[in-house]
Coordinates of C-alpha atoms and ligand atoms in Angstrom, one line a residue:
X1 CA 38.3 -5.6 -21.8
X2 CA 34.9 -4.6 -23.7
X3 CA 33.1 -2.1 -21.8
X4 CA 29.4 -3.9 -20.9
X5 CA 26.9 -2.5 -21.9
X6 CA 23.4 -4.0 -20.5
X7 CA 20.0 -4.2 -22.4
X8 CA 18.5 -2.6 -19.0
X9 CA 20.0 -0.7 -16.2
X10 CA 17.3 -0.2 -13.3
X11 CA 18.0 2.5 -10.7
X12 CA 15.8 2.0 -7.5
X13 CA 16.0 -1.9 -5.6
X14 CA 12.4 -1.5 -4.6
X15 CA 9.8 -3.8 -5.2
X16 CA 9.1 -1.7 -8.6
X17 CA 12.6 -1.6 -9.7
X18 CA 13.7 -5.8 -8.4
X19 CA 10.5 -6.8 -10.0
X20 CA 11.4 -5.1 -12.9
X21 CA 15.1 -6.7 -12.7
X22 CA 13.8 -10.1 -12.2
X23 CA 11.6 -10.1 -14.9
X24 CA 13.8 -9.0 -17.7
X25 CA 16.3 -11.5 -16.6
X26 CA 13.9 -13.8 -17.1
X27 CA 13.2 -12.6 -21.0
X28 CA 17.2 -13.2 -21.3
X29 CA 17.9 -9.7 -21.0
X30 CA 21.5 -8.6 -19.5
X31 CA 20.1 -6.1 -16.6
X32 CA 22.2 -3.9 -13.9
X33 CA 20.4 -3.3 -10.5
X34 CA 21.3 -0.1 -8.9
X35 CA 20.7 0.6 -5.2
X36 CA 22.0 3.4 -3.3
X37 CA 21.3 1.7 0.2
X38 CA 22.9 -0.9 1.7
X39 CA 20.3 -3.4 1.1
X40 CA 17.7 -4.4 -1.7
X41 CA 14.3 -4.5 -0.9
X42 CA 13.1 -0.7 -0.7
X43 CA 10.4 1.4 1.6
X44 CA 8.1 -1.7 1.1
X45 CA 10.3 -4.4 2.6
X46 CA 12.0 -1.4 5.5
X47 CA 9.7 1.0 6.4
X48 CA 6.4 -0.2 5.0
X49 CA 4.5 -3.0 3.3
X50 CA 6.3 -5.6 5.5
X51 CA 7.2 -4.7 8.9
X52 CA 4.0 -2.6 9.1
X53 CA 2.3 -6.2 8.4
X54 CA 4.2 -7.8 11.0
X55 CA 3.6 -5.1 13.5
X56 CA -0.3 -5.6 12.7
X57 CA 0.2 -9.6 12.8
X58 CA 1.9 -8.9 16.6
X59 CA -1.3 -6.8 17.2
X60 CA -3.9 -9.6 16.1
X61 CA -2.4 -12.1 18.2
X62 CA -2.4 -9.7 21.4
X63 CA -5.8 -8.7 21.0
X64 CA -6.4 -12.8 20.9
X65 CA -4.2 -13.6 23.9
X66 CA -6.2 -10.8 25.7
X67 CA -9.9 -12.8 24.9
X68 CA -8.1 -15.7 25.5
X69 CA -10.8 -16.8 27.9
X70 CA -13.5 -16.7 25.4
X71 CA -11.9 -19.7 23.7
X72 CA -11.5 -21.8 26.2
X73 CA -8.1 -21.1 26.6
X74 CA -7.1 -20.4 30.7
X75 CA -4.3 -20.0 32.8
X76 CA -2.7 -17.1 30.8
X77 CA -3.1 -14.6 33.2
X78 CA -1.8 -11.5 32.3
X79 CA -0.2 -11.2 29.5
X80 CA 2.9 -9.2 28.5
X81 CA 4.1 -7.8 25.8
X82 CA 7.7 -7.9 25.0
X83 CA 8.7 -5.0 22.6
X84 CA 12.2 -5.8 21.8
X85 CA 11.2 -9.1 20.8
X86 CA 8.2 -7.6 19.0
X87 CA 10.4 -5.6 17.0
X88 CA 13.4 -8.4 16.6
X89 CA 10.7 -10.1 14.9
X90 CA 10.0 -7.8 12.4
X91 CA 13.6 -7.0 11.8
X92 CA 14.3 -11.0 11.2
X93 CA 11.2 -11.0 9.2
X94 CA 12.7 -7.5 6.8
X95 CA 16.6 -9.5 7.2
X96 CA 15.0 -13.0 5.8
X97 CA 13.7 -11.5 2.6
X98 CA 16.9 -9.1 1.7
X99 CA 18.3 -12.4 2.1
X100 CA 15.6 -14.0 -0.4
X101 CA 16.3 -10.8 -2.8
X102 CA 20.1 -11.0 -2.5
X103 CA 19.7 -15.0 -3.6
X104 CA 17.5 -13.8 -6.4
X105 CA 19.9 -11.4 -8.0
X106 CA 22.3 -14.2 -7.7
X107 CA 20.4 -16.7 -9.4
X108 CA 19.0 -14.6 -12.4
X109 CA 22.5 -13.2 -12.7
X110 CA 21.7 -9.5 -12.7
X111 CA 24.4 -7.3 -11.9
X112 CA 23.7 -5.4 -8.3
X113 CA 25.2 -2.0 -8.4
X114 CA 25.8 -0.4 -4.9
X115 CA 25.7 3.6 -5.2
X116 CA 23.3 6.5 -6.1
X117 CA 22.2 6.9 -9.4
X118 CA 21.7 9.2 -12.1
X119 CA 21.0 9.5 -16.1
X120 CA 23.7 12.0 -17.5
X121 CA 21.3 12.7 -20.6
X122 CA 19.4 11.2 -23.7
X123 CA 21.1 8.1 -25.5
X124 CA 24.1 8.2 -27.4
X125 CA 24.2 5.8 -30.5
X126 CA 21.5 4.1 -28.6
X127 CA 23.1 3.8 -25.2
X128 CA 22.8 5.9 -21.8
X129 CA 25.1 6.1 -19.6
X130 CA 24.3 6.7 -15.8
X131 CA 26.7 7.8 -13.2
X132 CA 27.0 6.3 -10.2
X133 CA 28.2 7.9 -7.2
X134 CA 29.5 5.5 -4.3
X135 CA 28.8 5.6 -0.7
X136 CA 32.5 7.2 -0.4
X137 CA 31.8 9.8 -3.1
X138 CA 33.8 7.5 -5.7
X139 CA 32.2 8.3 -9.7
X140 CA 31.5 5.5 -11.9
X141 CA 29.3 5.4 -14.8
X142 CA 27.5 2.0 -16.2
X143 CA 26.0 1.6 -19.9
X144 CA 22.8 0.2 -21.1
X145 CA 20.3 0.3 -24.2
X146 CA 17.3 1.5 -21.6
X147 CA 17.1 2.6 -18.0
X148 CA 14.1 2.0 -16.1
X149 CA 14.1 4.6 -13.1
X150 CA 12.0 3.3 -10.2
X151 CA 13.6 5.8 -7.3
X152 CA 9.8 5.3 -4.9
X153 CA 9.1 8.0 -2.7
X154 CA 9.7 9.2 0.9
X155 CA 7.0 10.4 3.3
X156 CA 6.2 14.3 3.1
X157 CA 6.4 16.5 6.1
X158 CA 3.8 19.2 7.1
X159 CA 5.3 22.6 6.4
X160 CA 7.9 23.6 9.0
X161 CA 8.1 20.1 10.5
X162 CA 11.2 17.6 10.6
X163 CA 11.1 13.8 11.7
X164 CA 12.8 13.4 15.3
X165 CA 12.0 11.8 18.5
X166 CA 8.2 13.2 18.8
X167 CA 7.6 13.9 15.4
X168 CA 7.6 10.9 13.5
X169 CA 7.3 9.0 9.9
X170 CA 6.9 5.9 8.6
X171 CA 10.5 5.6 9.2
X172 CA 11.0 6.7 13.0
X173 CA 7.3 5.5 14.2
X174 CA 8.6 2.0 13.1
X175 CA 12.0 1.6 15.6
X176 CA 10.7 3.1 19.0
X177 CA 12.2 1.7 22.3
X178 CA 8.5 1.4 23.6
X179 CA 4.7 1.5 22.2
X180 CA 3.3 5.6 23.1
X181 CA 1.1 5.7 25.6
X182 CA -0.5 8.5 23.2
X183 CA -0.8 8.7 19.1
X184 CA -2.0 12.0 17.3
X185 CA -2.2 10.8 13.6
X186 CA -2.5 13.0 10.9
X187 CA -3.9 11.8 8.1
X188 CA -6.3 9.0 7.4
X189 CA -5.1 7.2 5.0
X190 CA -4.0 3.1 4.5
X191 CA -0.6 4.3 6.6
X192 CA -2.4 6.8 8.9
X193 CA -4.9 3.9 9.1
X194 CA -2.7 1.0 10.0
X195 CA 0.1 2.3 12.7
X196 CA -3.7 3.7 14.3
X197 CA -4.7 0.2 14.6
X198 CA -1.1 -1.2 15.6
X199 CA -0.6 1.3 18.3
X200 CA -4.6 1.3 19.6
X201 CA -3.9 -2.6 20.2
X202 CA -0.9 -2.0 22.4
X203 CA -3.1 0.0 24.2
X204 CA -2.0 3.7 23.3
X205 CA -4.6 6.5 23.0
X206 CA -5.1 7.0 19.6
X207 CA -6.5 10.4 18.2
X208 CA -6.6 10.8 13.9
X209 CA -6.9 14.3 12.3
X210 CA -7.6 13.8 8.5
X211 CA -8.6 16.6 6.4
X212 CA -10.9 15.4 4.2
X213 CA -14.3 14.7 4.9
X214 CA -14.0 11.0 5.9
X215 CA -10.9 8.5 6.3
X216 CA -9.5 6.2 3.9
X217 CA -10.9 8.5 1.3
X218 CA -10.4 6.6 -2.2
X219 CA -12.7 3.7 -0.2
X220 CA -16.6 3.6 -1.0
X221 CA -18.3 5.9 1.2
X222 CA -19.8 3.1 2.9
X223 CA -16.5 1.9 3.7
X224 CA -15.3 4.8 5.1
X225 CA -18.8 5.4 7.2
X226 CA -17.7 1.7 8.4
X227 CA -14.2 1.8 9.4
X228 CA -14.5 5.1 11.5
X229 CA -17.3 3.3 13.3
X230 CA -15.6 0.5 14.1
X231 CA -12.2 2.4 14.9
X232 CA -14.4 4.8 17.3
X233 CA -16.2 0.9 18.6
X234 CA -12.1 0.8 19.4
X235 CA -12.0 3.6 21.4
X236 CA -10.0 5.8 18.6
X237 CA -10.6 9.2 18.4
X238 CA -11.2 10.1 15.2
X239 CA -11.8 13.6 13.6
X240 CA -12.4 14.5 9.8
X241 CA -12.8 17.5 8.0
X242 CA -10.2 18.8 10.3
X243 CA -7.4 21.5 9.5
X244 CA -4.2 21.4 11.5
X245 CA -3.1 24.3 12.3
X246 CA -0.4 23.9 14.3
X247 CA 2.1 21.0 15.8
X248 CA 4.6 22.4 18.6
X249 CA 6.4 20.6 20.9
X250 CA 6.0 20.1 25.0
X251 CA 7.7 19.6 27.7
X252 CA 5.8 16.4 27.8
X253 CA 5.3 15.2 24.2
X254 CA 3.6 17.3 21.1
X255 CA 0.9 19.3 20.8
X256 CA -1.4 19.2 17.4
X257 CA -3.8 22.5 17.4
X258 CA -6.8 22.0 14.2
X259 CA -9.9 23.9 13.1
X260 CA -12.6 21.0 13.7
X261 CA -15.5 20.3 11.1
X262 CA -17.7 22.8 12.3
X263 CA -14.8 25.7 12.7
X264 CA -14.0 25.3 15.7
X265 CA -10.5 25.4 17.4
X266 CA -9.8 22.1 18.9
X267 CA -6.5 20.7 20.5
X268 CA -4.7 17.8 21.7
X269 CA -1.5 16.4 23.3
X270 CA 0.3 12.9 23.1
X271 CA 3.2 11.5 23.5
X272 CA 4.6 11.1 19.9
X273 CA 2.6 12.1 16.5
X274 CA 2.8 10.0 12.9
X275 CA 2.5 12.5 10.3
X276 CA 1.2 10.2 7.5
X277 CA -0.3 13.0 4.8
X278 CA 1.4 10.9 1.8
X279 CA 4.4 10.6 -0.1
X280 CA 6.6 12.8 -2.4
X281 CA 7.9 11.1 -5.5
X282 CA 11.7 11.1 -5.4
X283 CA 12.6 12.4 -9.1
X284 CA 14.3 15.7 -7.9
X285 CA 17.7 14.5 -8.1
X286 CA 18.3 11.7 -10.5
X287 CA 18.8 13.2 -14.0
X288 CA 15.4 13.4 -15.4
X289 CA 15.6 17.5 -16.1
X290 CA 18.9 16.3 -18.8
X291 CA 16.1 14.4 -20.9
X292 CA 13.0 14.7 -22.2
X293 CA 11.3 12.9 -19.1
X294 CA 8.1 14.9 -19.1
X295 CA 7.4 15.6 -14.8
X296 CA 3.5 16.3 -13.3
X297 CA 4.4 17.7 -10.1
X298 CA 6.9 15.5 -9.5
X299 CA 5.7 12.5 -10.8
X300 CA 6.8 11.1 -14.3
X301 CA 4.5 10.9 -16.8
X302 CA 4.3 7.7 -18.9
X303 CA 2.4 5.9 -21.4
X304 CA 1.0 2.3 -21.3
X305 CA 4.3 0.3 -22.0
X306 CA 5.6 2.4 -18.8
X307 CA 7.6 4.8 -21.6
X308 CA 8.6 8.2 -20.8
X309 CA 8.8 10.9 -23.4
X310 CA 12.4 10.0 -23.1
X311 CA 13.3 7.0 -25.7
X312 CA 14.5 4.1 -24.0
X313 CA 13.7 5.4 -20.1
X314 CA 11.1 3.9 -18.6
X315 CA 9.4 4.9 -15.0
X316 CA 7.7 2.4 -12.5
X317 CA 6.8 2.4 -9.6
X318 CA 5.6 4.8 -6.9
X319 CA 6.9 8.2 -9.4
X320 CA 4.4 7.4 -11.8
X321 CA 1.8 9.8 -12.1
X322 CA -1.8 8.7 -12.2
X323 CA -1.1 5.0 -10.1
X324 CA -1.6 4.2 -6.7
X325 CA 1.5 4.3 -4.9
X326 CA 1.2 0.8 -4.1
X327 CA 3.7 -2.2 -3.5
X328 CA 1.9 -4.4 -6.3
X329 CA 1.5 -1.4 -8.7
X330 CA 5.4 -0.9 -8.3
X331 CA 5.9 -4.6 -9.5
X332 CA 3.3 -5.4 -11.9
X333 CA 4.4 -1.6 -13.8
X334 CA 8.2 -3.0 -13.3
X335 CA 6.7 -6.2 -15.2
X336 CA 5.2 -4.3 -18.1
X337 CA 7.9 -2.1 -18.3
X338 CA 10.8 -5.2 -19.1
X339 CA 8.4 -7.1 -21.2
X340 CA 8.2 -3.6 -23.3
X341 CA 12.0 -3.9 -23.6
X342 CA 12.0 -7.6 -24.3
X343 CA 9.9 -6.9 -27.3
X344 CA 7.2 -9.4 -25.5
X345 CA 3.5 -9.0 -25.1
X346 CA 2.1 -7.6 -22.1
X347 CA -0.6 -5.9 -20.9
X348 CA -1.1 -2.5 -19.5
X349 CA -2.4 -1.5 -16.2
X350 CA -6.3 -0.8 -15.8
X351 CA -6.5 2.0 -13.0
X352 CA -10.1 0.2 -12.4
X353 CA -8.5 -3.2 -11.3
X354 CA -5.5 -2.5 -9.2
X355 CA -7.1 -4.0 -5.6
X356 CA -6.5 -1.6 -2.7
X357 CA -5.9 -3.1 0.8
X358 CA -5.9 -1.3 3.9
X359 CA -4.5 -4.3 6.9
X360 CA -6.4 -2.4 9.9
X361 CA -8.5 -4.2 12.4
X362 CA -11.4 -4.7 10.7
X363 CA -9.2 -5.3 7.5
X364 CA -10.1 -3.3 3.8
X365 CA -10.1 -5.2 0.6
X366 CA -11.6 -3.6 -2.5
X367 CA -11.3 -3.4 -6.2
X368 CA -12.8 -1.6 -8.8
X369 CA -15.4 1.3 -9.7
X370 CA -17.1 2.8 -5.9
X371 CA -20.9 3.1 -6.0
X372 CA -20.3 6.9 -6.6
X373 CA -17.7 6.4 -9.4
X374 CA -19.4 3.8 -11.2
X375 CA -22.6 6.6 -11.4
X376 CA -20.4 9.2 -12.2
X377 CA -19.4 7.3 -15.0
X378 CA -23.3 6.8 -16.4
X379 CA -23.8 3.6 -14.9
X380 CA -27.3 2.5 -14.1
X381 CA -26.0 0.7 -10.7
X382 CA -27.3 -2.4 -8.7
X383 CA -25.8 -3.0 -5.5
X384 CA -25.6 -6.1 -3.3
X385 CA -24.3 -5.8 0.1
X386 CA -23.9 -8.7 2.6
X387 CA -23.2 -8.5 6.5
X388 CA -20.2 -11.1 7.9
X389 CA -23.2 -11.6 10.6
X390 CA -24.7 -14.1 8.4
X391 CA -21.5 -16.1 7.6
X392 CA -20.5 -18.8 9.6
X393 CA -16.9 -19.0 9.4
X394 CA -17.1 -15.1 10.6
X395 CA -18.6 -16.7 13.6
X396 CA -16.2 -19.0 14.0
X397 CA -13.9 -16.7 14.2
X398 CA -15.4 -14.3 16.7
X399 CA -15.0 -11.9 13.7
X400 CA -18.6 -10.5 12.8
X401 CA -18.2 -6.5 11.6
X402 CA -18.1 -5.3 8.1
X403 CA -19.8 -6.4 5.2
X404 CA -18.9 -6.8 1.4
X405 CA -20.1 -4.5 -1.0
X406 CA -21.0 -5.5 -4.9
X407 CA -21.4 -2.7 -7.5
X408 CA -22.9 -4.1 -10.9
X409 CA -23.9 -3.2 -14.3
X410 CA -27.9 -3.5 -14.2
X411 CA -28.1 -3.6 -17.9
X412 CA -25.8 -6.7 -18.2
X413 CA -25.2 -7.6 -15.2
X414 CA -20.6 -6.9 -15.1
X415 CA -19.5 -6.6 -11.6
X416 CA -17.7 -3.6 -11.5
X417 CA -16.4 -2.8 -8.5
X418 CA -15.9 -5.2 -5.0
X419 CA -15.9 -3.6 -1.7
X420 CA -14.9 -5.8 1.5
X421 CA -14.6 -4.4 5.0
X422 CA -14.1 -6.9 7.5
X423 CA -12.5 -10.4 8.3
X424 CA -9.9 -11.5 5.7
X425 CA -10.6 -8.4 3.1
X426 CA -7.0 -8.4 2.2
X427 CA -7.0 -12.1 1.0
X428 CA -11.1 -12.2 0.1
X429 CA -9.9 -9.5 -2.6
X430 CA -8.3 -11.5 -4.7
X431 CA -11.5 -13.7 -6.2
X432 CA -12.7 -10.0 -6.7
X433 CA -9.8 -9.4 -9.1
X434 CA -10.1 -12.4 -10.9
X435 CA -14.0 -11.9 -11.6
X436 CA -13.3 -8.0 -12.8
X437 CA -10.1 -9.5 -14.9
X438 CA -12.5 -11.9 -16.5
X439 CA -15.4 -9.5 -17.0
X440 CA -17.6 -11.8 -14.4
X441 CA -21.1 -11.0 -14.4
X442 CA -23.3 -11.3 -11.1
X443 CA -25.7 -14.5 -12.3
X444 CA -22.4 -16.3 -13.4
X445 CA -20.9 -15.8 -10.0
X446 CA -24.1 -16.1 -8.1
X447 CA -23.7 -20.3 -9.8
X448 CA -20.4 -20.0 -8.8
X449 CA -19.5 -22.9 -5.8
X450 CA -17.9 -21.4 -2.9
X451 CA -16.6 -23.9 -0.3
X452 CA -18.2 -24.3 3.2
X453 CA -17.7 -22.8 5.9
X454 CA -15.8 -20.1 4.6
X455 CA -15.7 -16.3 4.5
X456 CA -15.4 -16.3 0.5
X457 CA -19.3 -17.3 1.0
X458 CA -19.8 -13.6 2.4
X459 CA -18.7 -13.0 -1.7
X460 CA -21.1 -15.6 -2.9
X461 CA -24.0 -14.3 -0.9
X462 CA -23.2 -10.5 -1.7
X463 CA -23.6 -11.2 -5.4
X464 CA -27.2 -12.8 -4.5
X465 CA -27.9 -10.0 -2.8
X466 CA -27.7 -7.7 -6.4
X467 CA -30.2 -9.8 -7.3
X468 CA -32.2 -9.5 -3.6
X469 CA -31.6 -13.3 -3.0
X470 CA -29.0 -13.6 -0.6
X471 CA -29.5 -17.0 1.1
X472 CA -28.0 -16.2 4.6
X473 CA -29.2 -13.0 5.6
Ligands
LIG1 C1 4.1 2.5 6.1 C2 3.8 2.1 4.7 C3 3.1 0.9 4.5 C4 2.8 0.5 3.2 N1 2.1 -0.7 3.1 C5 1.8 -1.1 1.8 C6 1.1 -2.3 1.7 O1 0.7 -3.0 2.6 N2 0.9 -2.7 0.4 C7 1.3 -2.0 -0.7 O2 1.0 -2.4 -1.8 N3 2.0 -0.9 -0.5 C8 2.3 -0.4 0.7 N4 3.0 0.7 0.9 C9 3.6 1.4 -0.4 C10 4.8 0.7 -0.9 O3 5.8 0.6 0.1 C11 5.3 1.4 -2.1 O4 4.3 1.6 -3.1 C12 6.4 0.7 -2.8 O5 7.5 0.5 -1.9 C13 6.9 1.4 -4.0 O6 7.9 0.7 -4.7 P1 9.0 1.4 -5.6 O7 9.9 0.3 -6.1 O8 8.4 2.3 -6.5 O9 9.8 2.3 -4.6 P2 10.6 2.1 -3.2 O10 10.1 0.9 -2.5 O11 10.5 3.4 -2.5 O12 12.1 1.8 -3.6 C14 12.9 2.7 -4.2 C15 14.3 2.3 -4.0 O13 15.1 3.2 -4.8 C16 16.3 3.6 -4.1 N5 16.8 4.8 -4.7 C17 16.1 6.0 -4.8 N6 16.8 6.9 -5.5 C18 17.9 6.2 -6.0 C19 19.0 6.5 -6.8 N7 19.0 7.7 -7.4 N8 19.9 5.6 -7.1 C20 19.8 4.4 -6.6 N9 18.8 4.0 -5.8 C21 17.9 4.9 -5.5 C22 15.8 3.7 -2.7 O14 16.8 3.6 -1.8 C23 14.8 2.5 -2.6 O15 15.5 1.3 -2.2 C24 3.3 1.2 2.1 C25 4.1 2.3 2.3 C26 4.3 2.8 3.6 C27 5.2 4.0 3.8

């Protein structure tokens, strides 16, 4: 029988590389998915996007249950947290969508190859080949005009560190038998961020060492100044501009030893420690040095259509240098990247309109230039800002900190960057989108009818405010 030989073979089952799989299938291209795990889905839908959400869901409602009172609701008493269920939850939540993935593969008929992938070198009369080794070692090799490689990352370590029972990732932090009691986290970033709100809600003692200045660092300034109030409102202890110097083990838990902000030595012990200080892309081992792949410390550099110096091998995905190593990055470049091979329009990605979400308690939504970039950049700036004090659906919902943040053109008017920090940001984010998307301008959104009571009205007043006419506050 004819060897097959695929249009696209995709190596990586992550939301970058399924996206990518889905999508070409969907063009009527013949496409091979190859995973080396056992199950499709990637770091987003095991260790991060998803059960990190459904930790943080868990976390919302406990914090309810525990001001239960203030509703009107009585006769809870105490409540108790179950972890095992907590965390059968999330698994069932993770199992349900490899299930969903698994059913999509099916239905677009794209070929799912178990085993660990590799390009073996440029094209030969226009096809690749990459080898596949299997989980018991076995060699195979599949064929296909292009190969999009879409491999993520993996959480780096600090220097002399390894991931066990008290030193943990992403991974580890994410299956314990019980909440801590105690949390240093390193690094104050979205991840950092997020298993600091998770774990402060169960009630652990939460300390955050973050190097740079302030936390959540590609946020407005504002933002940042926000959070770590709130977060310290939370009883979190949280310390920027300061320089670990040393993480040893106890008898008891670990030990984290920095150089504080003003150069002093400071220390702390806890239970467990996250190290969250980002993520390596995973491009070490997967062929690229037998091509032309062109590699910016570690990360594969592309152009527009998601094409590497390589012919016919694309990158997407959290290995792409110069993106946010985001969940809806991974999928949107895993988009461009098949219509590229389906010889279909598309459009590239704009670095100014990929939204950012950080799912803490108070939640981050934000899009778009900061007030610092969008100066930086030469423009003459207006700003609108609007507290969730003065909305009503905030009151509703007990839920009055943060604020959103406009940055606008003041020549023309173009909205050019949103910036939410409070109730909902994750889903108010996505009318921000739209209006950068469509080149919005603040006097066409400041006529633009937001229902009543909602927190979308925070939006409707903070684009008033540019103009100083806010009507609620
Ligand atoms: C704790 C945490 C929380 C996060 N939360 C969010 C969030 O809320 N929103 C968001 O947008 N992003 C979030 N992210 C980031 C998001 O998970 C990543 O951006 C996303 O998973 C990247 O997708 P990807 O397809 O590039 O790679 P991955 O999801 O890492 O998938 C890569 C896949 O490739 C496989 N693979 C690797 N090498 C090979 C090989 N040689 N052969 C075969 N298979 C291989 C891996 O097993 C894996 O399944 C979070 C990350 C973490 C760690």
């Amino acid at each position: 029988m004819a060897e097959t030989i695929y249009d696209v073979a995709i190596i990586g089952g992550g939301p970058g590389g399924y996206t990518a799989a889905i999508r070409a299938a969907e063009y009527g291209l013949k496409a091979a998915l190859i995973e080396s795990t056992a199950k499709l889905g990637g770091t987003c839908l095991h260790v991060g996007c998803i059960p990190t959400k459904a930790l943080l869901f868990n976390a919302e409602i406990w914090d309810h249950v525990n001001h239960a009172a203030e509703y009107g609701i009585g006769g809870i008493g105490t409540p108790a947290l179950d972890w095992a269920a907590v965390l059968n939850r999330k698994n069932a939540v993770i199992a349900k969508h490899v299930k969903g993935l698994e059913f999509l593969m099916k239905k677009h008929k794209i070929a799912t190859v178990p085993g660990y992938g590799r390009l073996t070198g440029p094209a030969h009369d226009g096809v690749h080949s990459v080898e596949i080794t299997g989980a018991a070692g076995e060699i195979s090799q599949i064929k296909a005009k292009n190969v999009v490689v879409a491999t993520g990352s993996e959480a780096k370590m600090l220097p002399g560190l390894a991931p066990g029972e008290r030193i943990l990732t992403n991974i580890e932090i994410l299956s314990l038998p019980l909440p801590p009691k105690s949390l240093i986290v390193i690094g104050a970033g979205a991840v950092g961020m997020e298993f600091s709100s998770i774990f402060r809600s169960f009630g652990a003692e939460v300390t955050i060492v973050e190097f740079l200045p302030r936390v959540v660092p590609v946020e407005d300034e504002e933002i940042s100044k926000e959070l770590t109030r709130l977060f310290k409102k939370r009883g979190i202890d949280v310390n920027t501009g300061a320089k670990v110097e040393m993480v040893e083990q106890t008898e008891t838990g670990v030990k984290v030893s920095w150089t504080d902000a003003n150069g002093r030595p400071q220390a702390k012990e806890a239970e467990k420690v996250l190290v969250a200080v980002g993520r390596a892309p995973r491009t070490g081992d997967v062929g690229l040095e037998k091509t032309k792949v062109e590699l910016d410390r570690g990360f594969v550099n592309v152009n527009e259509a998601q094409e590497t110096a390589e012919p016919g091998v694309f990158a997407i995905g959290d290995i792409v240098a110069g993106l946010p190593q985001l969940a809806h990055v991974g999928a949107m470049s895993g988009m461009v990247a098949a219509a590229k091979i389906a010889g279909r329009k598309f459009r590239p990605i704009r670095r100014d309109r990929i939204p950012g979400c950080t799912y803490t308690e108070p939640q981050i939504g934000s899009v778009g230039l900061t007030e610092t970039q969008a100066k930086e950049k030469g423009y003459e700036v207006k700003m609108g800002k609007f507290p969730f004090a003065g909305n009503s659906k905030a009151t509703i919902l007990g839920s009055h900190d943060g604020f959103v943040k406009i940055v606008a053109d003041a020549k023309y008017g173009e909205i050019l960057g949103v910036h939410i920090i409070g109730p909902q940001a994750t889903e108010l984010i996505a009318e921000a989108v739209a209006v950068l998307e469509l080149e919005g301008t603040v006097e066409e959104m400041m006529f633009t009818i937001h229902a009543h009571p909602t927190l979308a009205e925070s939006l409707l007043d903070a684009y008033g405010a540019v103009e100083g006419m806010a009507i609620n506050a």
